[in-house]
């Protein structure tokens, strides 16, 4: 039997999940989990690099986030779901990798430069934040993953992971694979104000929102400003609501486009319709979520089984790395 390739990804447990998360790496993970040997973990140490002033938020979000992932279809029978901070071998590998990672690689990382500029409200001029990509490289290399589903923003980190792996292999002999990204195909999900959907922008539609809430949020969205009367011809290409149609009713976009261009439907009706479609797509998730919420013991057991399995894999990696470094 050919061994399955390893797919791995991490997720920041920083709050309630919204549609932007869903159409990022989660969708790919759920869709492809039958094809690979899968590792999916909640990166509470990574979250700490920006949330260190309120660490308890991470703790509270962790189980909630695990519930979300299970309700979305991550199957613990085929995907190891675990918490980053349960794997003590990750920081040990981070330490070894940090010895061989030039500071300049981290300082020139575009995500680093951007966040230092953007996250003005938080002091992230810390060693931990600068070395965020080294921790991420250790997450991936400790499992020797082949495929890493990520959003576009994470590509520089994956490139750095490959560079670090190459450097390690060059210094101590081939061991680490160079992981490849699996980019999510869906275009970025816009929030209700037309910017990228993000909890911090206050423009998100959450997976837990009920129909009324989704309807109210979509009703607030700006469509085509030149449409005053229903019969005015619309321009779907500039309409934020249409971007949801493109995600949710892919096969019907021609029809939706035409009825807008021909002025055959008003924006309010069009908005309520897509609100219904979005809500229907979340119903099964919301029902599953309710069941899991009342059985957090089960969720904890899943994480605990994930931890036992992944620690075995990780300690085997660390053993080899130690041998290569002469630390036995
Ligand atoms: N940095 C990723 C993010 O912010 C999360 C992450 C941490 C990750 N470790 C990872 C993703 C390893 C893929 C593989 O979204």
Coordinates of C-alpha atoms and ligand atoms in Angstrom, one line a residue:
X1 CA 0.0 0.0 0.0
X2 CA 1.2 3.5 -0.9
X3 CA 1.5 5.6 2.2
X4 CA -0.7 8.6 2.3
X5 CA 0.9 12.0 2.2
X6 CA 0.7 14.1 5.3
X7 CA -1.5 17.2 5.3
X8 CA -1.2 19.6 8.2
X9 CA -2.5 23.0 9.1
X10 CA -2.8 25.2 12.2
X11 CA -5.6 27.5 13.3
X12 CA -5.6 30.4 15.6
X13 CA -8.1 30.1 18.4
X14 CA -8.9 33.8 18.7
X15 CA -12.6 33.9 18.8
X16 CA -15.9 33.0 17.1
X17 CA -15.5 31.6 13.6
X18 CA -16.9 33.6 10.7
X19 CA -17.4 32.9 7.0
X20 CA -14.0 34.2 6.1
X21 CA -12.4 31.4 8.2
X22 CA -14.6 28.8 6.7
X23 CA -13.7 29.6 3.2
X24 CA -10.0 29.8 4.1
X25 CA -8.1 26.6 5.0
X26 CA -10.9 24.9 6.9
X27 CA -12.9 24.1 3.7
X28 CA -9.8 22.5 2.1
X29 CA -9.1 20.5 5.2
X30 CA -12.6 19.1 5.4
X31 CA -12.7 18.4 1.7
X32 CA -9.4 16.7 1.3
X33 CA -9.1 14.9 4.7
X34 CA -10.0 11.5 3.0
X35 CA -7.0 11.8 0.7
X36 CA -4.3 12.4 3.3
X37 CA -3.0 11.5 6.7
X38 CA -4.2 14.7 8.5
X39 CA -3.0 16.9 11.3
X40 CA -5.1 19.9 12.4
X41 CA -4.1 21.8 15.5
X42 CA -5.1 24.9 17.4
X43 CA -2.1 27.2 17.7
X44 CA -2.5 28.7 21.2
X45 CA 1.3 29.5 21.4
X46 CA 1.1 31.4 18.2
X47 CA -2.0 33.3 19.5
X48 CA 0.0 34.2 22.6
X49 CA 2.5 36.1 20.5
X50 CA -0.1 38.8 19.9
X51 CA -2.5 38.1 22.9
X52 CA 0.0 37.8 25.7
X53 CA -1.7 40.5 27.6
X54 CA -4.9 38.6 27.8
X55 CA -3.9 34.9 27.7
X56 CA -7.2 33.8 29.3
X57 CA -9.1 34.7 26.1
X58 CA -7.1 32.1 24.3
X59 CA -8.0 29.5 26.9
X60 CA -11.7 30.2 26.7
X61 CA -11.7 30.2 22.9
X62 CA -9.8 26.9 22.5
X63 CA -12.6 24.5 23.3
X64 CA -15.1 26.6 21.4
X65 CA -12.9 26.6 18.4
X66 CA -12.4 22.8 18.6
X67 CA -16.2 22.4 18.7
X68 CA -16.5 24.6 15.6
X69 CA -14.0 22.5 13.7
X70 CA -15.7 19.2 14.6
X71 CA -19.1 20.6 13.8
X72 CA -17.8 21.7 10.4
X73 CA -16.9 18.2 9.5
X74 CA -13.3 17.6 10.7
X75 CA -13.5 13.9 11.4
X76 CA -11.4 12.8 14.4
X77 CA -11.5 9.3 13.0
X78 CA -9.2 10.4 10.2
X79 CA -7.8 13.7 11.3
X80 CA -5.6 14.2 14.4
X81 CA -7.0 17.2 16.1
X82 CA -4.8 18.6 18.8
X83 CA -3.6 21.6 20.8
X84 CA -0.2 23.0 19.9
X85 CA 0.7 23.6 23.6
X86 CA 0.2 19.9 24.3
X87 CA 3.2 19.1 22.1
X88 CA 6.3 19.8 24.2
X89 CA 8.6 18.8 21.3
X90 CA 7.5 21.8 19.3
X91 CA 9.3 24.4 21.4
X92 CA 12.4 22.1 21.6
X93 CA 12.5 22.0 17.8
X94 CA 11.8 25.7 17.7
X95 CA 14.9 26.2 19.8
X96 CA 17.2 24.2 17.5
X97 CA 15.8 25.9 14.4
X98 CA 16.2 29.3 15.9
X99 CA 20.0 28.6 16.2
X100 CA 20.2 28.2 12.4
X101 CA 17.8 30.9 11.3
X102 CA 19.5 34.2 10.4
X103 CA 17.8 37.2 12.0
X104 CA 17.6 38.9 8.6
X105 CA 15.2 36.2 7.3
X106 CA 12.8 37.1 10.0
X107 CA 13.1 40.8 9.8
X108 CA 12.5 40.9 6.1
X109 CA 9.4 38.7 6.3
X110 CA 6.5 40.7 4.8
X111 CA 4.0 39.6 7.4
X112 CA 6.2 40.8 10.2
X113 CA 6.8 44.2 8.6
X114 CA 3.1 44.6 7.9
X115 CA 1.9 43.6 11.3
X116 CA 4.3 45.8 13.2
X117 CA 2.9 48.7 11.2
X118 CA -0.8 47.7 11.4
X119 CA -1.2 46.3 14.9
X120 CA -0.6 49.7 16.5
X121 CA -2.7 48.9 19.6
X122 CA -0.5 46.0 20.6
X123 CA 3.1 46.0 21.5
X124 CA 4.5 43.3 19.4
X125 CA 8.1 44.4 19.4
X126 CA 9.0 41.1 21.1
X127 CA 11.3 38.2 20.4
X128 CA 8.3 35.9 20.4
X129 CA 6.6 37.8 17.7
X130 CA 9.7 38.1 15.5
X131 CA 10.2 34.4 15.8
X132 CA 6.6 33.5 15.0
X133 CA 7.6 31.9 11.6
X134 CA 10.3 29.7 13.4
X135 CA 7.6 28.3 15.6
X136 CA 5.4 27.7 12.6
X137 CA 8.3 26.0 10.8
X138 CA 8.7 23.7 13.9
X139 CA 4.9 22.9 13.9
X140 CA 5.2 21.7 10.3
X141 CA 8.7 20.0 10.4
X142 CA 8.0 18.1 13.6
X143 CA 5.5 16.1 11.6
X144 CA 7.5 16.3 8.4
X145 CA 4.3 17.4 6.6
X146 CA 4.0 17.3 2.8
X147 CA 1.0 19.6 2.2
X148 CA 0.0 22.6 4.2
X149 CA -3.4 24.3 3.4
X150 CA -3.0 28.0 4.0
X151 CA -4.4 31.4 3.0
X152 CA -2.3 33.5 0.7
X153 CA -1.1 35.6 3.7
X154 CA 0.8 32.7 5.0
X155 CA 2.9 32.0 2.0
X156 CA 6.0 33.9 3.2
X157 CA 6.0 31.7 6.3
X158 CA 5.9 28.5 4.3
X159 CA 8.7 29.8 2.1
X160 CA 10.7 30.4 5.3
X161 CA 9.9 26.9 6.5
X162 CA 11.4 25.5 3.4
X163 CA 14.5 27.7 3.7
X164 CA 15.0 26.6 7.3
X165 CA 14.5 22.9 6.4
X166 CA 17.0 23.3 3.6
X167 CA 19.5 24.9 5.9
X168 CA 19.0 22.2 8.5
X169 CA 19.5 19.4 5.9
X170 CA 22.6 21.2 4.5
X171 CA 24.2 21.4 8.0
X172 CA 23.3 18.1 9.5
X173 CA 22.2 15.8 6.6
X174 CA 19.0 15.3 4.8
X175 CA 16.0 14.8 7.1
X176 CA 13.2 17.3 6.7
X177 CA 10.9 17.4 3.7
X178 CA 10.2 20.8 2.1
X179 CA 6.4 21.2 2.6
X180 CA 4.2 22.6 -0.2
X181 CA 1.2 24.9 0.2
X182 CA -2.4 24.1 -0.8
X183 CA -3.9 27.5 -1.4
X184 CA -7.6 27.9 -0.9
X185 CA -9.3 28.6 -4.2
X186 CA -12.1 30.8 -3.1
X187 CA -11.6 34.5 -3.5
X188 CA -11.3 36.4 -0.3
X189 CA -14.6 36.8 1.5
X190 CA -15.7 40.4 1.9
X191 CA -17.3 41.6 5.1
X192 CA -20.5 43.5 5.3
X193 CA -18.6 46.8 4.8
X194 CA -16.8 45.6 1.6
X195 CA -13.4 45.2 3.3
X196 CA -11.9 41.8 4.0
X197 CA -14.1 39.9 6.5
X198 CA -12.5 40.1 9.9
X199 CA -13.7 40.1 13.5
X200 CA -11.6 43.1 14.3
X201 CA -13.3 45.2 11.6
X202 CA -16.8 44.4 13.0
X203 CA -17.9 43.3 9.5
X204 CA -18.2 39.5 10.0
X205 CA -21.0 37.1 9.6
X206 CA -20.5 34.4 12.2
X207 CA -21.2 30.8 11.7
X208 CA -23.3 31.0 14.8
X209 CA -25.5 33.8 13.5
X210 CA -29.2 33.1 13.3
X211 CA -31.3 33.9 10.2
X212 CA -32.5 37.2 11.5
X213 CA -28.9 38.4 12.3
X214 CA -27.6 37.3 8.9
X215 CA -30.5 39.1 7.2
X216 CA -29.9 42.3 9.2
X217 CA -26.2 42.2 8.4
X218 CA -26.7 41.6 4.7
X219 CA -29.4 44.3 4.5
X220 CA -26.7 46.8 5.7
X221 CA -24.4 46.1 2.8
X222 CA -23.9 48.6 0.0
X223 CA -24.9 47.3 -3.4
X224 CA -24.7 49.3 -6.6
X225 CA -25.1 52.9 -5.6
X226 CA -26.4 53.9 -9.1
X227 CA -29.5 51.8 -8.6
X228 CA -32.3 53.9 -7.2
X229 CA -35.4 52.2 -8.6
X230 CA -35.9 48.5 -9.0
X231 CA -35.9 48.9 -12.8
X232 CA -32.6 50.7 -12.9
X233 CA -30.0 48.4 -14.5
X234 CA -27.5 47.0 -11.9
X235 CA -23.8 46.3 -12.0
X236 CA -23.1 43.0 -10.2
X237 CA -19.3 43.4 -10.7
X238 CA -19.2 46.2 -8.1
X239 CA -21.9 44.8 -5.8
X240 CA -20.6 43.3 -2.5
X241 CA -23.7 41.2 -2.1
X242 CA -23.0 39.5 -5.5
X243 CA -19.7 38.3 -4.2
X244 CA -21.6 36.1 -1.8
X245 CA -23.7 34.7 -4.7
X246 CA -20.4 33.8 -6.4
X247 CA -19.4 31.7 -3.4
X248 CA -22.8 30.2 -2.6
X249 CA -24.6 29.8 -5.9
X250 CA -21.7 29.3 -8.2
X251 CA -23.8 27.5 -10.8
X252 CA -26.5 30.2 -10.9
X253 CA -24.4 33.3 -11.2
X254 CA -25.4 34.0 -14.8
X255 CA -29.1 34.0 -14.0
X256 CA -28.5 36.2 -10.9
X257 CA -26.3 38.6 -12.9
X258 CA -28.9 39.0 -15.6
X259 CA -31.8 39.6 -13.4
X260 CA -29.8 42.4 -11.8
X261 CA -28.5 43.9 -15.1
X262 CA -32.1 43.9 -16.5
X263 CA -33.5 45.5 -13.4
X264 CA -35.8 42.6 -12.7
X265 CA -35.1 42.3 -9.0
X266 CA -34.7 44.9 -6.2
X267 CA -31.6 44.8 -4.0
X268 CA -33.5 44.1 -0.8
X269 CA -35.1 41.0 -2.2
X270 CA -31.8 39.9 -3.6
X271 CA -30.1 40.4 -0.2
X272 CA -32.8 38.5 1.7
X273 CA -32.5 35.6 -0.8
X274 CA -28.7 35.2 -0.3
X275 CA -29.1 35.7 3.5
X276 CA -31.5 32.6 3.4
X277 CA -29.0 30.6 1.3
X278 CA -26.1 31.4 3.7
X279 CA -28.3 30.6 6.7
X280 CA -29.4 27.3 5.2
X281 CA -25.7 26.4 4.5
X282 CA -25.0 26.8 8.2
X283 CA -28.0 25.0 9.7
X284 CA -26.4 21.6 9.8
X285 CA -23.3 23.1 11.4
X286 CA -25.4 24.9 14.0
X287 CA -27.3 21.7 14.9
X288 CA -24.1 19.7 15.2
X289 CA -22.6 22.5 17.3
X290 CA -25.4 22.4 19.8
X291 CA -24.9 18.7 20.4
X292 CA -21.2 19.1 20.8
X293 CA -21.6 22.0 23.2
X294 CA -23.6 19.8 25.5
X295 CA -20.8 17.2 25.4
X296 CA -17.5 19.0 25.9
X297 CA -16.2 15.8 27.6
X298 CA -16.2 14.2 24.1
X299 CA -14.4 17.3 22.7
X300 CA -11.7 17.1 25.4
X301 CA -11.3 13.4 24.7
X302 CA -10.7 14.1 21.0
X303 CA -8.0 16.6 21.9
X304 CA -6.4 14.2 24.3
X305 CA -6.3 11.4 21.8
X306 CA -4.8 13.8 19.3
X307 CA -2.2 14.8 21.8
X308 CA -1.2 11.1 22.5
X309 CA -0.8 10.3 18.9
X310 CA 1.0 13.5 17.9
X311 CA 3.4 13.3 20.8
X312 CA 4.5 9.9 19.6
X313 CA 5.2 11.2 16.1
X314 CA 6.9 14.3 17.5
X315 CA 9.2 12.5 19.9
X316 CA 10.4 10.3 17.1
X317 CA 11.4 13.4 15.2
X318 CA 13.1 15.0 18.2
X319 CA 15.1 11.8 18.8
X320 CA 16.5 12.0 15.3
X321 CA 17.2 15.7 15.4
X322 CA 19.0 15.3 18.8
X323 CA 21.1 12.5 17.3
X324 CA 22.0 14.7 14.4
X325 CA 23.1 17.5 16.8
X326 CA 24.9 15.1 19.1
X327 CA 22.5 15.7 22.0
X328 CA 21.5 12.3 23.1
Ligands
LIG1 N1 0.2 31.2 11.1 C1 -1.0 30.6 10.8 C2 -2.2 31.7 10.8 O1 -2.0 32.7 11.4 C3 -1.4 29.5 11.8 C4 -0.4 28.4 11.8 C5 0.5 28.2 12.8 C6 -0.2 27.4 10.8 N2 1.2 27.1 12.6 C7 0.9 26.6 11.4 C8 -0.7 27.2 9.6 C9 1.4 25.6 10.6 C10 -0.2 26.1 8.9 C11 0.8 25.3 9.4 O2 -3.2 31.4 10.1

